Amino acid sequence: MLGMQLVQEQRVRLSITPEMKQSIHVLTLSSQDLARYLQDAAADNPVLEIEETTARVARLPARQNHGRGGSLYDPFLRIKGAEPTLEQWLASQIRVLALPSQRRAIAIYLAGCVNEDGYLTVDLTEVTSLIGISMNEAMAGLDVLQSLEPAGVGARSLCECLLLQMKRDPAAAPFAEQMVEAGLEALVPFHPGRAGARLAITSQQAQKAYDYISSLNPKPCRSIGSKESPHYIIPDVAVAVRNGVTCIRLCSAGIPRVSINEEYAHWFRDPSTDESWLARTAEARAIIRSVYLRRGTLMRVVAAVLEEQERFMSEGPSGLKSLSMAAVADKIGMHESTVSRAVHGKYVQTPHGVLELKAFFTSGIATTQGDQMSASAVKLRLKALIATERADRPFSDSALATLLQKEGIILSRRTVAKYREELQILSSLERKRWG
């Protein structure tokens, strides 16, 4: 017979408080994400106040405002106007041409059917039925569109785009046009001997034509009227060497300073204050503590990393050695997961450029001297070896592995091929040049 009973037992269990979760979340944020997080938190919590920072603005010379008698400077006059779209850019070229009104209208219509790369996205038969024109009139409008800048605009295929660029280039390589007309599929992968035999030309001529084709732009209008906003990296930490000493500084220029509102603080000392407002105060203080903990943790992690990667400051990326997050965690007395969160999405400004903080943690490659060499340093050495090869006799992956082994770096051929592909370097057959 089944029965029920109460049993009391003690059990040790790890629980994460909401404040710990918040601190972990703040630690993983980059400078830009932290600034947005604090702005949202201040908007939601009236107790949390963002301190206004007064920036020193240089005075600009006053501009004479003739006709109104004033001398005030208008900053809106310095605002950059919106860049024209690709359609507007093409239409402005068409309007200055001496064309019949109907042909101009057809060309402007076709300019609106060009995608961001510069290719015509509609079929001419569809255009003739939509606007009620003949095929000859549509072809005449297309000729006007393809005569505009940049060269290659209005093409209906990649082959046509390359051919349009060649026809306008007086320095086009001989036989390049015949090579494109023969089919682009024969150029990947490219072999000068076979391509020359197919076109009845020499390997040297085929190689020059191929090099010229590779220099053409397959997307001629990609940079015109682009709506993509540039992505700027704002470093979280700046590192510099001054008088032989490595100096570390947190880049907190874009992070707003937060504090407790003083007017609310006096009110909260009253015992009759509502508990919900006391909870808001505790939440604001927890956010401020999390920000200070983030600063301290990030400084400790960066200092430990640079202490281990001391050669980087003098030699650059080639001086990196193998380093794991577990080693840094043991060094500063933290858990490995804390180091991983502190490193996530952070960038460091160094004398050798802005690098991701994760770049300092690399796997090790064994050497004949018994020490470890970082994978990034091995890739740099591999890239340097390929740069010294002869154009007509490039190093194969096996030859590169042998050369690295002579320098004490033990790598297999497959690992060399993997690193070469990560560096976006072609194989030896595709790197070979004739003449």
C-alpha atoms as one frame of an Amber mdcrd trajectory, in Angstrom:
protein
   0.000   0.000   0.000   1.378   3.388  -1.028   1.725   6.139   1.552   2.861
   9.752   1.745   5.380  11.181   4.184   7.378  14.384   4.734  11.154  14.060
   4.533  13.534  16.870   5.518  17.017  16.820   4.032  19.887  19.250   3.497
  21.241  19.771   0.009  23.936  22.102  -1.324  22.910  23.759  -4.567  24.370
  26.642  -6.527  21.818  29.311  -7.397  22.367  32.440  -9.442  20.716  35.577
  -8.150  19.225  38.172 -10.521  22.066  40.534  -9.649  24.652  37.897 -10.648
  22.842  37.333 -13.948  22.888  41.059 -14.585  26.589  41.293 -13.773  27.375
  38.415 -16.143  25.324  40.065 -18.899  27.078  43.433 -18.452  30.464  41.706
 -18.575  29.759  40.238 -22.011  28.732  43.596 -23.525  31.061  45.639 -25.702
  31.435  49.403 -25.209  28.733  50.258 -27.759  26.317  47.640 -26.421  26.976
  48.776 -22.835  26.198  52.392 -23.752  22.857  51.341 -25.264  22.129  49.113
 -22.259  22.714  51.964 -19.790  20.587  54.353 -21.845  17.690  51.866 -21.839
  18.133  51.160 -18.118  18.083  54.878 -17.279  14.955  55.383 -19.373  13.208
  52.537 -17.558  14.423  53.336 -14.023  13.984  56.960 -12.864  16.353  56.385
  -9.944  19.267  55.727 -12.305  20.638  58.952 -13.693  23.019  59.471 -16.612
  25.550  62.174 -15.902  25.824  64.707 -18.669  29.383  65.187 -19.914  30.187
  68.631 -21.214  32.349  68.453 -24.308  34.583  71.335 -25.264  33.471  72.641
 -28.643  35.826  74.795 -30.659  34.380  78.099 -31.675  33.906  78.508 -35.378
  34.211  81.861 -37.092  30.913  83.634 -37.440  29.421  83.735 -40.904  27.970
  86.889 -42.285  24.241  86.491 -42.822  23.687  89.198 -45.429  20.162  90.436
 -45.756  19.160  89.570 -42.170  21.733  91.557 -40.284  22.815  88.596 -38.113
  26.181  86.929 -37.629  25.106  83.629 -36.036  26.690  80.455 -37.327  24.230
  77.817 -38.498  25.613  74.286 -37.898  22.950  72.757 -40.156  24.712  74.278
 -43.148  27.568  71.818 -42.575  25.364  68.727 -42.677  26.242  66.461 -45.563
  23.401  65.855 -47.971  22.132  62.423 -48.895  24.054  60.716 -51.673  22.105
  60.032 -54.897  20.859  56.526 -55.509  22.082  54.449 -58.437  18.899  55.188
 -60.383  19.302  58.925 -59.818  22.969  58.731 -60.821  22.141  56.999 -64.112
  19.135  59.247 -64.844  21.262  62.366 -64.377  23.670  61.077 -67.047  20.833
  60.277 -69.439  19.262  63.748 -69.157  22.396  65.514 -70.391  22.558  63.393
 -73.561  21.104  64.670 -76.828  18.479  61.964 -77.310  14.946  61.781 -78.701
  12.354  62.088 -75.957  11.067  58.532 -76.388  14.534  56.967 -76.295  15.405
  59.045 -73.213  12.249  57.852 -71.458  13.039  54.211 -72.308  16.607  54.549
 -71.033  15.408  56.142 -67.772  12.867  53.336 -67.355  15.594  50.715 -67.828
  17.817  52.588 -65.337  15.150  51.952 -62.722  15.339  48.219 -63.439  19.056
  47.948 -62.593  19.964  46.234 -59.301  22.592  47.455 -56.839  25.371  45.576
 -58.673  24.570  47.238 -62.012  22.812  44.343 -63.773  19.531  44.673 -65.653
  16.957  42.560 -63.808  14.149  42.488 -66.391  13.894  40.855 -69.784  13.528
  43.148 -72.792  10.477  41.221 -74.032   8.784  42.022 -70.731   9.696  45.699
 -71.138   8.209  45.832 -74.640   4.892  44.447 -73.410   4.745  46.661 -70.316
   5.376  50.037 -71.936   4.232  49.186 -75.465   7.391  49.594 -77.557   9.136
  47.497 -80.186  12.183  45.357 -79.564  14.346  47.693 -81.667  13.356  50.649
 -79.467  14.088  48.622 -76.329  17.520  47.658 -77.689  18.247  51.298 -78.507
  17.386  52.281 -74.919  19.602  49.494 -73.628  22.495  50.740 -75.755  22.106
  54.157 -74.134  22.087  52.603 -70.657  25.182  50.489 -71.371  27.052  53.565
 -72.614  26.847  55.245 -69.199  29.362  55.248 -66.380  30.609  53.071 -64.839
  31.539  50.674 -67.600  29.536  47.461 -67.394  26.280  48.968 -66.156  23.124
  47.545 -67.740  24.660  44.126 -68.418  22.367  41.119 -68.363  25.045  38.575
 -67.441  28.566  38.436 -66.072  30.012  37.751 -69.525  28.259  40.796 -70.974
  29.455  42.927 -68.041  33.091  41.958 -68.641  32.775  42.460 -72.396  31.321
  45.962 -71.931  34.307  46.912 -69.784  36.764  45.498 -72.330  35.232  47.383
 -75.240  35.763  50.704 -73.467  39.298  49.953 -72.341  41.915  50.850 -74.976
  44.535  48.913 -73.001  42.566  45.667 -72.942  44.706  42.547 -73.177  44.694
  40.695 -76.499  42.520  37.574 -76.661  40.716  38.504 -73.393  37.466  39.070
 -75.270  37.737  35.714 -77.056  38.458  33.990 -73.737  35.302  35.400 -72.133
  33.157  34.614 -75.165  34.438  31.018 -75.056  32.900  30.563 -71.585  33.811
  31.560 -68.052  33.452  28.017 -66.768  36.760  27.165 -68.463  38.538  29.778
 -66.323  37.796  28.048 -62.992  40.261  26.505 -62.405  42.478  28.147 -64.977
  45.286  26.374 -66.802  47.173  28.523 -69.347  48.262  25.546 -71.432  44.786
  24.135 -71.928  43.230  27.595 -72.390  45.895  28.487 -74.964  45.387  25.269
 -76.888  41.625  25.842 -76.968  42.014  29.384 -78.342  45.075  28.599 -80.526
  47.336  31.013 -78.588  50.433  30.600 -76.444  50.399  29.982 -72.706  51.931
  33.408 -72.081  49.155  35.128 -74.056  46.502  33.109 -72.228  48.056  34.039
 -68.883  48.077  37.779 -69.696  44.463  37.618 -70.862  43.455  35.791 -67.682
  45.249  38.330 -65.458  43.479  41.168 -67.260  40.062  39.503 -66.872  40.742
  39.028 -63.149  41.343  42.782 -62.785  37.866  43.678 -64.100  35.001  44.509
 -61.750  32.181  41.922 -61.774  29.932  44.297 -59.778  30.642  47.748 -61.239
  27.879  49.651 -59.395  28.230  48.119 -55.951  29.693  51.272 -54.402  27.182
  53.729 -55.925  24.170  54.616 -53.810  24.916  51.854 -51.324  22.576  51.834
 -48.346  24.988  49.870 -46.166  26.244  51.982 -43.298  29.952  51.631 -42.526
  30.837  49.563 -39.487  33.292  51.286 -37.196  35.121  49.359 -34.513  35.447
  51.244 -31.231  38.139  49.614 -29.069  37.318  48.820 -25.463  40.932  49.003
 -24.282  43.929  51.004 -25.521  47.460  49.680 -25.001  50.639  51.683 -25.572
  54.324  51.502 -24.658  55.733  54.587 -22.941  59.354  54.678 -21.777  59.521
  50.913 -22.005  56.431  50.403 -19.820  53.175  48.934 -21.157  50.245  51.227
 -20.308  46.655  49.983 -20.343  43.691  52.349 -20.521  39.972  51.662 -20.742
  38.278  53.510 -23.610  35.193  54.801 -21.805  34.573  57.868 -23.975  31.359
  56.484 -25.473  30.076  54.928 -22.231  27.848  57.267 -20.203  28.466  57.623
 -16.474  25.572  56.529 -14.297  24.737  57.382 -10.697  21.853  57.531  -8.231
  19.645  60.597  -8.490  20.396  62.715  -5.409  16.865  64.083  -5.091  15.421
  60.591  -5.018  18.146  59.411  -2.602  16.966  61.850   0.127  13.386  60.739
  -0.375  14.238  57.046  -0.083  15.678  57.550   3.391  12.146  58.182   4.605
  10.772  54.992   6.292   7.383  55.553   4.702   8.746  55.201   1.163   6.987
  52.607  -0.968   8.821  49.272  -1.326   8.638  49.384  -5.111  10.803  52.502
  -5.106  13.254  50.844  -2.745  13.461  47.962  -5.217  14.181  50.454  -8.004
  16.997  51.900  -5.922  18.499  48.467  -5.321  18.269  47.731  -9.046  20.065
  50.964  -9.925  22.838  50.273  -7.422  23.229  46.757  -8.805  23.689  48.176
 -12.323  26.366  50.592 -11.092  28.180  47.767  -9.273  28.033  45.619 -12.406
  29.630  48.395 -14.471  32.491  48.784 -11.988  32.983  45.013 -11.817  33.145
  44.904 -15.613  35.883  47.533 -15.666  37.956  45.769 -13.042  37.588  42.333
 -14.627  38.424  43.608 -18.109  41.544  45.395 -16.833  42.763  42.300 -14.998
  42.204  40.059 -18.028  43.951  42.431 -20.462  46.885  42.924 -18.071  47.322
  39.161 -17.687  47.082  38.588 -21.444  49.696  41.237 -22.256  51.980  39.902
 -19.557  51.873  36.500 -21.241  52.135  37.988 -24.744  55.018  40.310 -23.941
  56.747  39.749 -27.296  53.669  41.007 -29.156  54.295  44.624 -28.152  57.731
  44.624 -29.806  57.341  42.100 -32.646  53.665  42.335 -33.532  51.438  39.363
 -34.470  54.492  37.249 -35.338  55.494  37.360 -31.673  52.290  35.767 -30.394
  52.663  32.504 -28.531  50.094  29.867 -27.727  47.788  30.943 -24.915  44.581
  29.496 -23.526  41.844  31.118 -21.496  42.352  28.527 -18.773  45.940  29.736
 -18.287  44.789  33.353 -17.937  42.003  32.296 -15.559  44.508  30.494 -13.318
  46.806  33.505 -13.398  44.202  35.997 -12.157  42.237  33.582  -9.959  39.006
  33.569 -11.961  36.914  30.935 -13.660  37.549  30.233 -17.318  33.960  31.130
 -18.198  34.447  34.585 -16.651  37.515  35.169 -18.838  35.556  34.006 -21.876
  32.742  36.465 -21.132  35.198  39.306 -20.556  36.918  38.606 -23.887  33.712
  38.218 -25.910  33.220  41.031 -28.460  36.027  43.205 -27.068  38.702  44.970
 -29.152  42.116  46.288 -28.152  43.913  49.226 -29.731  47.618  48.355 -29.906
  50.680  49.864 -31.613  50.156  47.186 -34.285  46.528  48.049 -35.008  43.108
  47.328 -33.552  42.775  43.612 -32.806  40.053  41.465 -31.330  40.923  40.375
 -27.825  40.291  36.773 -28.843  43.221  37.046 -31.283  45.634  36.798 -28.348
  44.329  33.319 -27.512  45.728  30.934 -30.116  46.443  27.233 -30.285  50.018
  26.025 -30.180  52.106  24.326 -32.862  54.951  22.107 -31.680  58.474  22.977
 -32.813  61.655  20.938 -32.893  63.044  23.110 -30.075  60.342  21.744 -27.783
  58.366  24.984 -27.360  55.006  26.097 -28.745  54.350  28.548 -31.586  50.978
  30.192 -32.116  48.895  29.292 -35.161  48.670  32.957 -36.209  52.474  33.245
 -36.240  52.691  30.088 -38.345  50.196  31.540 -40.832  52.264  34.705 -41.120
  55.376  32.644 -41.789  53.492  30.556 -44.372  52.325  33.734 -46.115  55.903
  35.066 -46.139  57.213  31.839 -47.737  54.598  31.987 -50.489  55.531  35.615
 -51.169  59.134  34.548 -51.925  58.258  31.805 -54.414  58.889  32.016 -58.144
  55.831  32.830 -60.241  56.542  30.028 -62.705  57.388  27.465 -59.982  55.169
  28.036 -56.925  55.551  25.921 -53.802  53.170  23.021 -53.390  51.642  22.272
 -49.992  54.114  19.438 -49.482  57.038  21.727 -50.331  55.742  24.345 -47.894
  55.462  21.721 -45.154  59.087  20.713 -45.830  60.295  24.322 -45.693  58.476
  24.898 -42.408  59.917  21.709 -40.992  63.435  22.951 -41.790  62.625  26.018
 -39.671  61.516  23.807 -36.801  57.751  24.063 -37.377  56.170  20.633 -37.622
  53.080  20.658 -39.845  51.415  18.091 -42.071  50.516  18.792 -45.684  46.803
  18.847 -44.838  47.362  21.431 -42.101  49.349  23.589 -44.524  46.489  23.384
 -47.026  44.014  24.314 -44.285  46.041  27.372 -43.221  46.535  28.395 -46.864
  42.774  28.307 -47.483  42.154  30.332 -44.301  44.583  32.932 -45.668  42.592
  32.877 -48.946  45.653  31.869 -50.969  45.139  29.830 -54.126  46.676  26.440
 -54.733  50.030  26.091 -56.480  48.363  25.275 -59.812  46.235  28.436 -59.683
  49.175  30.568 -58.519  51.413  29.479 -61.377  52.181  32.116 -64.006  53.724
  31.746 -67.475  55.917  34.412 -68.964
